[in-house]
Amino acid sequence: MNCGYADSISQLLSITKKQWLTMMQDNYFVMVGEAPSKEQVSAWLDCYDKSLPFFKACSKYNCNIIFEYQLPREGGRRPDVLLLSGDRLFVLEYKMKDRFSWADVDQVAAYARDLKNYHNASHGLKVIPYLVPTVASGKSREYDNVTACTPDKLAELIEPQLAFDQKVQLEDWLSGEYVPLPSLVSAAQTIYNNEDLPYIRKANSAGIPEAVTTLMEITADAMQTGKRVLALVTGVPGAGKTLLGLDFVHTNQNVSDQSSVFLSGNGPLVEVLQHTLQSKTFVSSLRNYVKEYGIHKRGVPREHIIVFDEAQRLWDKNQVREKHNVNKSEPDLIIEIAEKIPDWSVMLGLVGEGQEIHNGEETGIIQWKDAIQAGNEKWLVICPPKLESIFKDICEVKTFEKLDLNVSLRSHLADDVSRWVASLLHENITEATQLRDRIHNQGFKMYVTRELALAKKYCHKRYDGNHIKRYGLVCSSKSSILPRFGVDNSYQTTKSLKVGPWYNEPIGSKDSCCELNKVATEFSCQGLELDMPIVCWGEDLTWSNDSWKRYEGKSRCKDPHQIRLNSYRVLLTRGRDGFIVYLPDDKDLNETYDLLVQVGLEELKQGVQ
């Protein structure tokens, strides 16, 4: 049993409290592998004693109750009480206190959101969250979509919603499949272990399986007809491009037995995945690949299928010339390499939008046109329709809408987060303001604060007891004021960051992001994700006189200001549950703070009651 206790409320009331507690303790041991702590048992007894009148009021209806349901694959997340009646599932989270925080409210809201969307027996139910502070009485209040009420108010608020029948039987609900959206790291582990990714409603609605199927068909045709193919997949931040690339490599190896490799120019992403998988064969460095086969020309790769991340961010000729004294761009070198692979080859480029953050990355997709035009063989380009015009004059082009991933997976259900970020950075404040309510209603939390300690406290409380959730400090590399406010983003400090352990080490490890003592810049977090990043905002992007003040800092980039905008786009799109923006208490950031509140960020407060 994946819960502490489950039965009808009538049956619960027919046994003694001691019998119930024994069952809770026994089942907890089976679930967790250890006996519950004294504090845990005290919390259960407090919940039982304070809610007994409410349970008795429910007994005249057809109600089933579940204590301590353990959400599969979620690192031990367990809502305290679930009540199933008619077409409703009530999620009750108890707190032994008289005051509570936004972290408490958001915790129970996230339980309800995830049960509704990831538990297949709950899809047709109305899932309603309640926060229950037990050291108080006579109080109830609405906070967003959460009702906070004391135990003596539960019957008054919930009994009118109960029913005499059940839309879903208890046994069917308990046997229902709960499939959460995996993080990129956990998805990579699943694929690397030669397991199929679980059926994920959100990934399927985003079109990833259809895109992989299309790419498999293109690959089979290339192998049979001896084609050279450049396939491009575009997507908004968090749309699952890397997940698609990993799954495509895995599927090819299983279905067609063709050698394939996933390459990335994103050093931190490579480091994190290699650290996670304890292997360097599944994911490799794009720069090392290009150096080996393109610069030094040491043989020909054995793989016919090459997947490379962030295809729009490859180095231009100037950057390659500076690094290797070769007058070619990285796309030039990759096309040369591909043309040496015997018989056929498929290059799959994953294209992020608006994320060029390094010097030498600003020429984007046009470099691929130039590379194909300079090549010696005939190429077929497969891409979304919006890229067709770039290539149609130089080679054959086939377009597929499904190769444009325009739904963000990273932010759970908040499909509009990427649009919101784009609107904010493009100074379209009206559109950003219009999107805020939709994002808020989808359960994606966006907070702003001038107190770093408050942001840290929120994360610690929100994810207390959950060992797989990840939260951490991220910031712009170009801000010079942050060290004065406790965020050391100096070059030497961030250069020495151990990125793999920072993302992967558990809470309590000195190297873990969850310790909130080390910061990752845009260079260390692009392509990766956190459940709740704390975005430390600097003076390198400030709002003044109804526009973003143009960044004029030292840089070799062609457009330093655009690179700053792209950097903040990366920082603001790392979150799965939401994000917190921390702005230091510096007068130059006052207008920026006011803008962020205007476009939808809630001011993070100490408590809500």
Coordinates of C-alpha atoms in Angstrom, one line a residue:
M1 CA 0.0 0.0 0.0
N2 CA 1.4 3.4 -1.0
C3 CA -0.4 5.2 1.9
G4 CA -0.7 5.1 5.6
Y5 CA -4.4 4.2 5.7
A6 CA -7.2 4.1 3.2
D7 CA -10.9 3.1 3.7
S8 CA -14.3 4.6 4.1
I9 CA -14.8 7.2 6.8
S10 CA -17.4 4.9 8.3
Q11 CA -14.8 2.1 8.6
L12 CA -12.3 4.5 10.1
L13 CA -14.8 5.4 12.8
S14 CA -15.5 1.8 13.6
I15 CA -12.0 1.1 14.7
T16 CA -10.1 2.6 17.7
K17 CA -7.6 5.3 17.4
K18 CA -4.9 2.9 18.6
Q19 CA -5.8 0.4 15.8
W20 CA -5.7 3.2 13.3
L21 CA -2.3 4.4 14.6
T22 CA -0.8 0.9 14.5
M23 CA -1.9 0.6 10.8
M24 CA -0.4 4.0 10.0
Q25 CA 2.9 3.1 11.6
D26 CA 3.1 -0.4 9.9
N27 CA 2.3 1.0 6.5
Y28 CA 4.7 3.9 6.9
F29 CA 7.5 1.5 7.7
V30 CA 6.7 -0.5 4.5
M31 CA 6.6 2.8 2.4
V32 CA 9.6 4.5 3.8
G33 CA 11.7 1.7 5.3
E34 CA 12.0 3.1 8.7
A35 CA 9.7 3.8 11.7
P36 CA 8.0 7.2 11.9
S37 CA 9.6 9.8 14.2
K38 CA 8.0 10.9 17.4
E39 CA 7.2 14.3 15.7
Q40 CA 5.5 12.5 12.8
V41 CA 3.4 10.4 15.2
S42 CA 2.4 13.5 17.2
A43 CA 1.4 15.2 13.9
W44 CA -0.8 12.3 13.0
L45 CA -2.5 12.2 16.4
D46 CA -3.0 15.9 16.3
C47 CA -4.7 15.6 12.9
Y48 CA -6.9 12.7 14.1
D49 CA -8.0 14.3 17.3
K50 CA -8.7 17.8 15.9
S51 CA -10.6 16.4 12.9
L52 CA -12.7 13.7 14.6
P53 CA -15.8 15.9 14.7
F54 CA -15.4 16.6 11.0
F55 CA -14.9 12.9 10.2
K56 CA -18.1 12.1 12.1
A57 CA -20.0 14.8 10.1
C58 CA -18.8 13.1 6.9
S59 CA -19.9 9.6 7.9
K60 CA -23.5 10.1 6.6
Y61 CA -22.1 10.6 3.1
N62 CA -20.2 8.2 0.8
C63 CA -16.7 9.4 1.7
N64 CA -13.4 7.6 1.5
I65 CA -10.3 8.8 3.3
I66 CA -6.6 8.4 2.6
F67 CA -3.9 9.3 5.0
E68 CA -0.3 9.9 4.0
Y69 CA -0.7 9.1 0.3
Q70 CA 2.9 8.9 -1.2
L71 CA 3.2 10.5 -4.6
P72 CA 5.2 8.0 -6.7
R73 CA 8.5 9.3 -8.1
E74 CA 8.3 12.4 -6.0
G75 CA 10.9 11.9 -3.3
G76 CA 8.5 11.2 -0.5
R77 CA 5.9 13.9 -1.0
R78 CA 2.8 12.9 1.0
P79 CA -0.3 15.1 1.4
D80 CA -1.7 14.5 5.0
V81 CA -5.3 13.6 4.1
L82 CA -7.2 13.0 0.9
L83 CA -11.0 12.9 1.0
L84 CA -12.8 11.3 -1.9
S85 CA -16.6 12.0 -2.4
G86 CA -18.7 12.2 -5.5
D87 CA -16.7 14.0 -8.2
R88 CA -14.4 15.8 -5.7
L89 CA -11.0 15.1 -4.2
F90 CA -10.2 17.2 -1.2
V91 CA -6.5 17.6 -0.3
L92 CA -6.0 18.5 3.3
E93 CA -2.6 19.6 4.6
Y94 CA -2.3 20.0 8.4
K95 CA 0.1 22.3 10.2
M96 CA 0.6 22.3 14.0
K97 CA 0.7 26.1 14.2
D98 CA -1.6 29.1 14.3
R99 CA 0.2 31.1 11.7
F100 CA 1.4 29.9 8.3
S101 CA 3.5 31.1 5.4
W102 CA 3.1 31.4 1.6
A103 CA 5.3 28.3 1.4
D104 CA 2.6 26.3 3.3
V105 CA -0.2 27.7 1.0
D106 CA 1.9 26.9 -2.1
Q107 CA 2.7 23.4 -0.8
V108 CA -0.9 22.2 -0.6
A109 CA -1.7 24.0 -3.9
A110 CA 1.0 22.1 -5.6
Y111 CA -0.3 18.8 -4.2
A112 CA -3.7 19.5 -5.7
R113 CA -2.2 20.7 -9.0
D114 CA -0.1 17.6 -9.4
L115 CA -2.8 15.1 -8.4
K116 CA -5.2 16.7 -10.9
N117 CA -2.7 16.6 -13.7
Y118 CA -0.5 13.6 -13.1
H119 CA -2.8 11.0 -11.4
N120 CA -5.0 9.5 -14.1
A121 CA -7.8 8.6 -11.7
S122 CA -8.1 12.2 -10.7
H123 CA -8.3 13.8 -14.2
G124 CA -12.1 13.9 -14.1
L125 CA -12.4 15.1 -10.5
K126 CA -12.5 18.5 -9.1
V127 CA -9.4 18.7 -6.8
I128 CA -9.7 21.2 -3.9
P129 CA -6.8 22.1 -1.6
Y130 CA -7.3 23.0 2.1
L131 CA -4.6 24.2 4.5
V132 CA -5.5 23.3 8.1
P133 CA -3.6 25.1 11.0
T134 CA -4.5 23.1 14.1
V135 CA -3.3 25.5 16.8
A136 CA -6.2 27.9 16.2
S137 CA -9.9 27.9 16.0
G138 CA -12.8 29.8 14.4
K139 CA -10.9 31.0 11.3
S140 CA -11.2 30.5 7.6
R141 CA -9.9 32.5 4.6
E142 CA -9.3 32.1 0.9
Y143 CA -5.7 32.4 -0.4
D144 CA -5.7 32.2 -4.2
N145 CA -7.1 28.8 -4.9
V146 CA -6.5 27.5 -1.4
T147 CA -8.9 27.6 1.5
A148 CA -7.1 27.9 4.9
C149 CA -9.3 27.0 7.8
T150 CA -9.0 25.7 11.3
P151 CA -10.3 22.1 12.1
D152 CA -13.5 23.3 13.6
K153 CA -14.5 25.0 10.3
L154 CA -13.9 21.9 8.1
A155 CA -17.4 20.5 8.4
E156 CA -19.0 23.8 7.7
L157 CA -17.0 24.4 4.5
I158 CA -16.7 20.8 3.1
E159 CA -19.9 19.0 4.1
P160 CA -22.1 20.9 1.6
Q161 CA -19.9 19.6 -1.2
L162 CA -20.1 15.9 -0.2
A163 CA -22.1 13.4 -2.1
F164 CA -23.9 10.1 -1.6
D165 CA -22.2 8.4 -4.5
Q166 CA -18.7 8.1 -5.9
K167 CA -17.5 8.9 -9.4
V168 CA -14.3 6.9 -8.7
Q169 CA -14.2 4.0 -6.3
L170 CA -11.4 4.0 -3.7
E171 CA -9.7 0.8 -5.1
D172 CA -9.7 2.3 -8.6
W173 CA -8.3 5.6 -7.3
L174 CA -5.5 3.8 -5.3
S175 CA -4.5 1.7 -8.3
G176 CA -4.5 4.8 -10.6
E177 CA -1.2 5.7 -12.2
Y178 CA 0.6 8.8 -11.1
V179 CA 3.2 9.9 -13.7
P180 CA 4.8 13.3 -12.8
L181 CA 6.7 15.3 -15.4
P182 CA 10.3 14.3 -15.0
S183 CA 13.2 16.7 -14.7
L184 CA 15.7 16.6 -17.5
V185 CA 18.2 14.8 -15.2
S186 CA 15.7 12.1 -14.1
A187 CA 14.6 11.7 -17.8
A188 CA 18.2 11.2 -18.8
Q189 CA 18.6 8.6 -16.1
T190 CA 15.6 6.7 -17.4
I191 CA 16.7 6.7 -21.0
Y192 CA 20.3 5.8 -20.1
N193 CA 19.0 2.8 -18.1
N194 CA 17.4 1.6 -21.3
E195 CA 13.9 2.2 -19.9
D196 CA 11.1 3.8 -21.9
L197 CA 10.1 7.2 -20.7
P198 CA 6.7 7.0 -18.9
Y199 CA 3.6 8.2 -20.7
I200 CA 3.5 11.9 -19.8
R201 CA 0.4 13.8 -20.8
K202 CA 2.2 17.1 -21.0
A203 CA 5.0 15.8 -23.1
N204 CA 2.5 14.2 -25.4
S205 CA 0.4 17.3 -25.7
A206 CA 3.6 19.2 -26.5
G207 CA 4.2 16.9 -29.5
I208 CA 7.5 15.3 -28.5
P209 CA 6.5 11.7 -29.4
E210 CA 5.2 12.9 -32.8
A211 CA 8.4 14.8 -33.4
V212 CA 10.5 11.8 -32.5
T213 CA 8.4 9.6 -34.8
T214 CA 8.9 12.0 -37.7
L215 CA 12.6 12.2 -37.1
M216 CA 12.8 8.3 -37.1
E217 CA 11.0 8.2 -40.4
I218 CA 13.4 10.8 -41.9
T219 CA 16.4 8.8 -40.5
A220 CA 15.2 5.5 -42.0
D221 CA 14.7 7.2 -45.4
A222 CA 18.2 8.8 -45.3
M223 CA 19.8 5.4 -44.5
Q224 CA 17.9 3.7 -47.4
T225 CA 18.5 6.4 -50.0
G226 CA 22.0 7.6 -49.0
K227 CA 20.9 11.2 -48.1
R228 CA 22.7 13.9 -46.1
V229 CA 20.1 15.4 -43.8
L230 CA 20.2 18.5 -41.6
A231 CA 17.1 18.4 -39.3
L232 CA 16.3 21.4 -37.1
V233 CA 13.9 21.4 -34.2
T234 CA 13.0 24.7 -32.6
G235 CA 11.4 25.4 -29.3
V236 CA 10.8 27.9 -26.5
P237 CA 12.8 27.6 -23.3
G238 CA 11.8 24.5 -21.4
A239 CA 9.9 23.0 -24.3
G240 CA 11.8 19.6 -24.0
K241 CA 14.3 20.0 -26.9
T242 CA 17.0 18.3 -24.9
L243 CA 14.6 15.6 -23.8
L244 CA 13.6 15.0 -27.4
G245 CA 17.3 14.8 -28.5
L246 CA 18.1 12.2 -25.8
D247 CA 15.0 10.2 -26.6
F248 CA 15.8 10.3 -30.3
V249 CA 19.3 9.0 -29.7
H250 CA 18.0 6.2 -27.4
T251 CA 15.2 5.2 -29.9
N252 CA 17.7 5.0 -32.8
Q253 CA 19.9 2.7 -30.8
N254 CA 17.1 0.4 -29.8
V255 CA 15.0 0.4 -33.0
S256 CA 17.5 0.7 -35.8
D257 CA 20.7 -0.3 -34.0
Q258 CA 22.4 2.7 -35.5
S259 CA 25.2 4.4 -33.6
S260 CA 24.2 7.9 -32.5
V261 CA 25.5 10.4 -30.0
F262 CA 24.1 13.5 -28.2
L263 CA 26.5 16.4 -28.2
S264 CA 26.2 19.7 -26.5
G265 CA 28.2 22.9 -26.6
N266 CA 26.7 23.7 -23.2
G267 CA 29.5 22.6 -20.9
P268 CA 27.4 22.7 -17.7
L269 CA 24.7 20.6 -19.2
V270 CA 27.3 18.0 -20.3
E271 CA 28.9 18.1 -16.9
V272 CA 25.6 17.7 -15.0
L273 CA 24.4 14.8 -17.2
Q274 CA 27.7 13.0 -17.1
H275 CA 27.8 13.4 -13.3
T276 CA 24.3 12.1 -13.0
L277 CA 24.8 9.1 -15.3
Q278 CA 28.4 8.4 -14.2
S279 CA 29.2 8.0 -17.9
K280 CA 30.8 10.0 -20.7
T281 CA 29.5 7.9 -23.6
F282 CA 25.9 8.9 -23.8
V283 CA 26.4 12.6 -23.7
S284 CA 29.6 14.3 -24.9
S285 CA 31.1 17.7 -25.5
L286 CA 30.4 19.2 -28.9
R287 CA 33.6 21.3 -28.7
N288 CA 35.7 18.2 -28.2
Y289 CA 33.9 16.4 -31.1
V290 CA 34.6 19.4 -33.4
K291 CA 38.2 19.7 -32.3
E292 CA 38.8 15.9 -32.7
Y293 CA 37.2 15.4 -36.2
G294 CA 37.1 18.9 -37.6
I295 CA 40.2 20.8 -36.4
H296 CA 42.7 18.0 -35.9
K297 CA 41.0 15.7 -38.5
R298 CA 41.7 12.5 -36.4
G299 CA 39.7 10.0 -38.4
V300 CA 35.9 9.7 -39.1
P301 CA 33.2 9.4 -36.5
R302 CA 31.5 5.9 -36.3
E303 CA 28.1 7.5 -35.7
H304 CA 25.8 8.3 -38.6
I305 CA 23.3 10.2 -36.4
I306 CA 24.6 13.2 -34.5
V307 CA 22.3 15.3 -32.2
F308 CA 23.7 18.6 -31.0
D309 CA 22.1 21.0 -28.6
E310 CA 21.7 24.7 -29.0
A311 CA 22.4 24.7 -32.7
Q312 CA 21.8 28.5 -32.9
R313 CA 24.6 29.1 -30.4
L314 CA 27.5 27.5 -32.3
W315 CA 30.7 29.6 -32.8
D316 CA 31.0 31.8 -35.8
K317 CA 34.2 32.1 -37.9
N318 CA 35.7 34.8 -35.7
Q319 CA 35.4 32.8 -32.6
V320 CA 36.8 29.6 -34.2
R321 CA 39.7 31.6 -35.7
E322 CA 40.5 33.1 -32.3
K323 CA 40.4 29.7 -30.6
H324 CA 41.9 27.4 -33.2
N325 CA 43.4 29.7 -36.0
V326 CA 41.0 28.1 -38.5
N327 CA 38.8 30.3 -40.7
K328 CA 35.6 28.3 -40.4
S329 CA 32.5 28.3 -38.2
E330 CA 31.5 25.4 -36.1
P331 CA 28.6 24.6 -38.5
D332 CA 31.2 24.6 -41.4
L333 CA 33.2 22.1 -39.5
I334 CA 30.2 19.9 -38.6
I335 CA 29.0 19.8 -42.2
E336 CA 32.5 18.8 -43.3
I337 CA 32.6 16.0 -40.7
A338 CA 29.2 14.7 -41.7
E339 CA 30.2 14.6 -45.4
K340 CA 33.1 12.2 -44.5
I341 CA 30.8 9.7 -42.8
P342 CA 30.3 6.9 -45.3
D343 CA 27.0 6.6 -47.3
W344 CA 24.6 8.8 -45.3
S345 CA 24.3 11.0 -42.2
V346 CA 21.6 12.8 -40.2
M347 CA 22.5 15.9 -38.2
L348 CA 19.8 16.9 -35.8
G349 CA 20.1 20.4 -34.4
L350 CA 18.1 21.6 -31.4
V351 CA 17.4 25.3 -31.7
G352 CA 16.6 27.4 -28.7
E353 CA 15.0 30.8 -29.3
G354 CA 16.5 34.0 -28.0
Q355 CA 19.2 32.4 -25.8
E356 CA 22.4 33.5 -27.4
I357 CA 24.5 34.6 -24.4
H358 CA 28.2 34.0 -25.4
N359 CA 30.4 36.1 -27.7
G360 CA 30.4 34.5 -31.1
E361 CA 26.9 33.0 -30.9
E362 CA 24.9 35.9 -32.4
T363 CA 24.8 34.9 -36.1
G364 CA 22.5 31.9 -35.3
I365 CA 20.9 29.7 -37.9
I366 CA 22.3 31.7 -40.9
Q367 CA 25.6 30.0 -40.3
W368 CA 24.0 26.6 -41.2
K369 CA 22.9 28.0 -44.6
D370 CA 26.4 29.2 -45.3
A371 CA 27.9 25.8 -44.2
I372 CA 25.6 23.8 -46.5
Q373 CA 26.2 26.2 -49.4
A374 CA 30.0 25.7 -48.9
G375 CA 29.7 21.9 -48.7
N376 CA 30.6 19.4 -51.4
E377 CA 27.4 17.2 -51.3
K378 CA 23.7 17.7 -51.8
W379 CA 21.8 18.3 -48.5
L380 CA 18.2 18.0 -47.5
V381 CA 17.0 20.3 -44.8
I382 CA 14.1 19.3 -42.6
C383 CA 12.7 22.1 -40.4
P384 CA 9.6 23.9 -39.1
P385 CA 8.0 26.2 -41.7
K386 CA 9.3 29.3 -40.0
L387 CA 12.9 28.4 -41.0
E388 CA 12.1 27.4 -44.6
S389 CA 13.0 30.8 -46.1
I390 CA 16.5 30.6 -44.8
F391 CA 17.4 27.5 -46.8
K392 CA 14.9 27.2 -49.8
D393 CA 17.2 29.0 -52.3
I394 CA 20.2 26.7 -51.7
C395 CA 18.9 23.2 -51.2
E396 CA 15.8 21.0 -50.9
V397 CA 13.7 21.8 -47.9
K398 CA 10.8 19.8 -46.3
T399 CA 8.9 21.4 -43.5
F400 CA 6.9 19.9 -40.5
E401 CA 4.9 21.9 -38.0
K402 CA 5.5 19.3 -35.4
L403 CA 9.2 20.1 -35.3
D404 CA 8.4 23.4 -33.6
L405 CA 7.9 22.8 -29.8
N406 CA 6.1 25.8 -28.6
V407 CA 4.8 24.6 -25.2
S408 CA 7.0 24.9 -22.1
L409 CA 7.3 21.6 -20.2
R410 CA 9.7 22.9 -17.6
S411 CA 7.1 25.1 -15.9
H412 CA 4.6 22.2 -15.4
L413 CA 1.2 23.7 -16.6
A414 CA 2.2 27.3 -17.1
D415 CA 2.3 27.3 -20.9
D416 CA 2.4 31.1 -21.0
V417 CA 5.5 31.7 -18.9
S418 CA 7.8 31.9 -21.9
R419 CA 5.5 34.4 -23.6
W420 CA 5.3 36.4 -20.4
V421 CA 9.1 36.5 -20.2
A422 CA 9.4 37.5 -23.9
S423 CA 6.8 40.2 -23.4
L424 CA 8.6 41.6 -20.4
L425 CA 12.0 41.8 -22.1
H426 CA 10.5 43.1 -25.3
E427 CA 8.9 45.9 -23.3
N428 CA 5.4 44.8 -24.2
I429 CA 4.1 45.5 -20.7
T430 CA 0.5 45.4 -21.6
E431 CA 0.7 41.8 -22.9
A432 CA 2.8 40.7 -19.9
T433 CA 0.2 42.2 -17.5
Q434 CA -2.6 40.4 -19.4
L435 CA -0.8 37.0 -19.1
R436 CA -0.2 37.2 -15.3
D437 CA -3.6 36.0 -14.2
R438 CA -3.5 33.0 -16.5
I439 CA -0.1 32.0 -15.3
H440 CA -1.1 32.5 -11.7
N441 CA -4.2 30.3 -12.1
Q442 CA -2.1 27.5 -13.7
G443 CA -0.3 27.2 -10.4
F444 CA 3.1 28.7 -11.4
K445 CA 4.4 31.0 -8.7
M446 CA 6.2 34.2 -9.4
Y447 CA 7.5 36.2 -6.4
V448 CA 9.6 39.2 -5.9
T449 CA 11.4 40.4 -2.8
R450 CA 14.1 42.8 -1.6
E451 CA 15.1 40.4 1.2
L452 CA 17.3 37.5 0.2
A453 CA 16.9 35.8 3.6
L454 CA 13.1 35.7 3.0
A455 CA 13.5 34.0 -0.4
K456 CA 15.8 31.4 1.1
K457 CA 13.4 30.8 4.0
Y458 CA 10.5 30.3 1.6
C459 CA 12.5 27.6 -0.4
H460 CA 13.6 25.7 2.7
K461 CA 10.0 25.6 4.1
R462 CA 8.3 24.9 0.8
Y463 CA 10.4 21.8 0.1
D464 CA 11.1 20.7 3.6
G465 CA 11.5 16.9 3.7
N466 CA 11.6 16.4 -0.1
H467 CA 15.0 15.2 -1.2
I468 CA 14.5 15.4 -5.0
K469 CA 13.3 19.0 -5.3
R470 CA 16.0 21.5 -6.3
Y471 CA 16.2 25.2 -5.6
G472 CA 19.2 27.5 -5.8
L473 CA 20.6 31.0 -6.5
V474 CA 21.0 32.1 -10.1
C475 CA 22.1 35.4 -11.4
S476 CA 23.6 37.5 -14.2
S477 CA 27.4 37.2 -14.6
K478 CA 27.6 41.0 -15.4
S479 CA 26.1 42.4 -12.2
S480 CA 28.8 44.1 -10.1
I481 CA 26.6 45.0 -7.1
L482 CA 25.4 41.6 -6.1
P483 CA 28.5 40.6 -4.0
R484 CA 27.7 43.6 -1.7
F485 CA 24.3 41.9 -0.9
G486 CA 25.5 38.4 -0.2
V487 CA 25.6 37.0 -3.7
D488 CA 29.1 36.3 -4.8
N489 CA 29.0 36.2 -8.6
S490 CA 32.7 37.1 -9.1
Y491 CA 34.4 35.5 -12.0
Q492 CA 36.8 33.4 -9.9
T493 CA 34.0 32.2 -7.6
T494 CA 31.6 31.2 -10.3
K495 CA 34.4 29.7 -12.5
S496 CA 35.2 27.2 -9.6
L497 CA 31.6 26.1 -9.2
K498 CA 31.2 22.3 -9.4
V499 CA 28.2 22.3 -11.6
G500 CA 27.5 18.5 -11.5
P501 CA 27.4 18.3 -7.7
W502 CA 25.6 21.7 -7.5
Y503 CA 22.6 20.3 -9.4
N504 CA 22.8 16.7 -8.2
E505 CA 24.0 16.5 -4.6
P506 CA 21.3 16.1 -1.9
I507 CA 20.2 18.7 0.6
G508 CA 22.9 18.8 3.3
S509 CA 25.8 18.4 1.0
K510 CA 28.1 21.5 1.0
D511 CA 28.1 21.5 -2.9
S512 CA 24.3 21.3 -3.3
C513 CA 22.4 24.2 -4.8
C514 CA 19.9 23.7 -2.0
E515 CA 22.4 25.0 0.5
L516 CA 21.8 28.4 -1.1
N517 CA 25.4 29.5 -0.6
K518 CA 26.8 29.3 -4.2
V519 CA 25.4 31.0 -7.2
A520 CA 25.1 29.8 -10.9
T521 CA 25.2 32.4 -13.6
E522 CA 23.4 32.2 -17.0
F523 CA 26.4 30.2 -18.3
S524 CA 26.0 27.5 -15.7
C525 CA 22.2 27.1 -15.8
Q526 CA 21.2 27.4 -19.5
G527 CA 19.5 24.2 -20.6
L528 CA 19.1 23.1 -17.0
E529 CA 16.3 23.5 -14.6
L530 CA 15.4 24.0 -10.9
D531 CA 12.1 23.6 -9.2
M532 CA 12.4 27.1 -7.6
P533 CA 15.3 29.3 -8.7
I534 CA 16.0 32.5 -6.8
V535 CA 16.9 34.9 -9.6
C536 CA 19.2 37.5 -8.2
W537 CA 18.7 40.6 -10.3
G538 CA 21.5 43.1 -10.9
E539 CA 22.1 46.6 -12.1
D540 CA 23.0 45.3 -15.6
L541 CA 19.3 45.3 -16.6
T542 CA 17.2 48.1 -15.1
W543 CA 13.9 49.7 -16.0
S544 CA 14.0 53.4 -16.5
N545 CA 11.6 55.9 -18.1
D546 CA 9.4 53.1 -19.5
S547 CA 12.1 51.0 -21.2
W548 CA 15.1 48.9 -20.4
K549 CA 18.2 51.0 -19.9
R550 CA 20.7 50.1 -22.6
Y551 CA 23.6 48.0 -21.2
E552 CA 26.9 49.6 -22.2
G553 CA 29.3 47.4 -20.2
K554 CA 32.5 46.0 -21.4
S555 CA 31.9 43.3 -24.0
R556 CA 33.2 42.0 -27.3
C557 CA 29.7 41.1 -28.4
K558 CA 28.1 42.9 -31.3
D559 CA 25.1 43.8 -29.3
P560 CA 25.9 43.7 -25.5
H561 CA 22.4 44.9 -24.6
Q562 CA 20.7 42.0 -26.5
I563 CA 23.0 39.5 -24.8
R564 CA 21.9 40.9 -21.4
L565 CA 18.2 40.5 -22.4
N566 CA 18.9 37.0 -23.5
S567 CA 20.7 36.2 -20.2
Y568 CA 17.7 37.3 -18.2
R569 CA 15.5 35.3 -20.5
V570 CA 17.5 32.3 -19.5
L571 CA 17.4 33.1 -15.8
L572 CA 13.6 33.7 -15.8
T573 CA 12.8 30.4 -17.6
R574 CA 14.7 27.9 -15.4
G575 CA 11.8 27.2 -12.9
R576 CA 9.4 24.2 -12.8
D577 CA 7.2 25.3 -9.9
G578 CA 8.0 29.0 -10.3
F579 CA 10.7 31.5 -9.4
I580 CA 11.5 34.2 -6.9
V581 CA 13.2 37.4 -8.1
Y582 CA 15.5 39.0 -5.5
L583 CA 16.3 42.6 -6.1
P584 CA 18.9 44.1 -3.7
D585 CA 17.8 47.2 -1.8
D586 CA 19.5 49.6 -4.2
K587 CA 17.8 52.7 -5.4
D588 CA 18.8 52.1 -9.0
L589 CA 16.6 49.0 -8.9
N590 CA 13.5 50.7 -7.5
E591 CA 11.8 51.2 -10.9
T592 CA 12.6 47.6 -11.9
Y593 CA 11.0 46.4 -8.7
D594 CA 7.8 48.4 -9.4
L595 CA 7.7 47.1 -12.9
L596 CA 7.9 43.4 -11.8
V597 CA 5.1 43.9 -9.4
Q598 CA 3.0 45.6 -12.1
V599 CA 3.5 42.7 -14.5
G600 CA 2.4 40.0 -12.1
L601 CA 5.1 39.1 -9.5
E602 CA 3.7 38.8 -6.0
E603 CA 5.5 40.5 -3.2
L604 CA 6.9 37.7 -0.9
K605 CA 5.8 38.2 2.7
Q606 CA 6.8 36.7 6.0
G607 CA 3.4 35.2 6.7
V608 CA -0.2 35.2 5.4
Q609 CA -2.2 34.9 8.6

